Amino acid sequence: MDFNILSWLIWVPVAGALVIVALPRDKKDVIKWVAASFTGLQLIFAIVLWMNFDKDFVGFQFMEKA
């Protein structure tokens, strides 16, 4: 898989936190929707990772090169 899904799993919550920090405090409903959206996106990436996991393969999976 050339999608670098492990990096996405790390950086999606960071991006969500940065978006939330940029929002005004009085927009509580917007903050909740942004948090739920980024959490849902991370859940989708986790499901994709789980579905592509090969339990019969011995060795590292989903490796990324720096």
CSV table of C-alpha atoms in Angstrom, one decimal:
chain,number,residue,atom,x,y,z
A,1,MET,CA,0.0,0.0,0.0
A,2,ASP,CA,1.5,3.3,-1.1
A,3,PHE,CA,-0.9,5.5,0.8
A,4,ASN,CA,1.2,6.0,4.0
A,5,ILE,CA,-1.8,5.2,6.2
A,6,LEU,CA,0.3,5.1,9.4
A,7,SER,CA,1.3,8.8,8.9
A,8,TRP,CA,-2.4,9.7,8.2
A,9,LEU,CA,-3.4,8.0,11.5
A,10,ILE,CA,-0.9,10.1,13.3
A,11,TRP,CA,-1.5,13.5,11.6
A,12,VAL,CA,-5.3,13.5,11.3
A,13,PRO,CA,-5.8,14.1,15.0
A,14,VAL,CA,-3.0,16.7,15.0
A,15,ALA,CA,-4.7,18.6,12.1
A,16,GLY,CA,-8.1,18.3,13.9
A,17,ALA,CA,-6.6,19.8,17.1
A,18,LEU,CA,-5.1,22.7,15.1
A,19,VAL,CA,-8.5,23.4,13.5
A,20,ILE,CA,-10.2,23.3,16.9
A,21,VAL,CA,-7.6,25.6,18.4
A,22,ALA,CA,-8.2,28.1,15.6
A,23,LEU,CA,-12.0,28.2,16.3
A,24,PRO,CA,-13.5,30.7,18.7
A,25,ARG,CA,-14.5,29.3,22.1
A,26,ASP,CA,-18.1,30.3,21.8
A,27,LYS,CA,-18.7,28.1,18.8
A,28,LYS,CA,-19.1,24.9,20.9
A,29,ASP,CA,-21.4,23.2,18.3
A,30,VAL,CA,-18.9,23.8,15.5
A,31,ILE,CA,-16.1,22.5,17.7
A,32,LYS,CA,-18.0,19.3,18.4
A,33,TRP,CA,-18.7,18.7,14.7
A,34,VAL,CA,-15.1,19.3,13.8
A,35,ALA,CA,-14.0,16.9,16.5
A,36,ALA,CA,-16.5,14.3,15.4
A,37,SER,CA,-15.5,14.7,11.7
A,38,PHE,CA,-11.8,14.2,12.4
A,39,THR,CA,-12.5,11.3,14.7
A,40,GLY,CA,-14.7,9.7,12.0
A,41,LEU,CA,-11.9,10.2,9.4
A,42,GLN,CA,-9.4,8.5,11.7
A,43,LEU,CA,-11.9,5.6,12.2
A,44,ILE,CA,-12.1,5.2,8.5
A,45,PHE,CA,-8.3,5.0,8.2
A,46,ALA,CA,-8.2,2.5,11.0
A,47,ILE,CA,-10.8,0.3,9.3
A,48,VAL,CA,-8.9,0.4,6.1
A,49,LEU,CA,-5.7,-0.5,7.9
A,50,TRP,CA,-7.5,-3.4,9.7
A,51,MET,CA,-9.0,-4.7,6.4
A,52,ASN,CA,-5.6,-4.7,4.7
A,53,PHE,CA,-3.9,-6.5,7.5
A,54,ASP,CA,-2.6,-9.9,6.5
A,55,LYS,CA,-2.5,-12.2,9.6
A,56,ASP,CA,-0.7,-14.9,7.7
A,57,PHE,CA,2.2,-12.7,6.8
A,58,VAL,CA,5.2,-12.9,9.0
A,59,GLY,CA,7.1,-9.6,9.2
A,60,PHE,CA,6.5,-5.9,9.2
A,61,GLN,CA,3.4,-4.6,7.4
A,62,PHE,CA,2.5,-1.0,6.4
A,63,MET,CA,6.1,0.1,6.6
A,64,GLU,CA,7.0,3.7,5.5
A,65,LYS,CA,10.3,4.9,4.4
A,66,ALA,CA,11.4,8.3,5.7
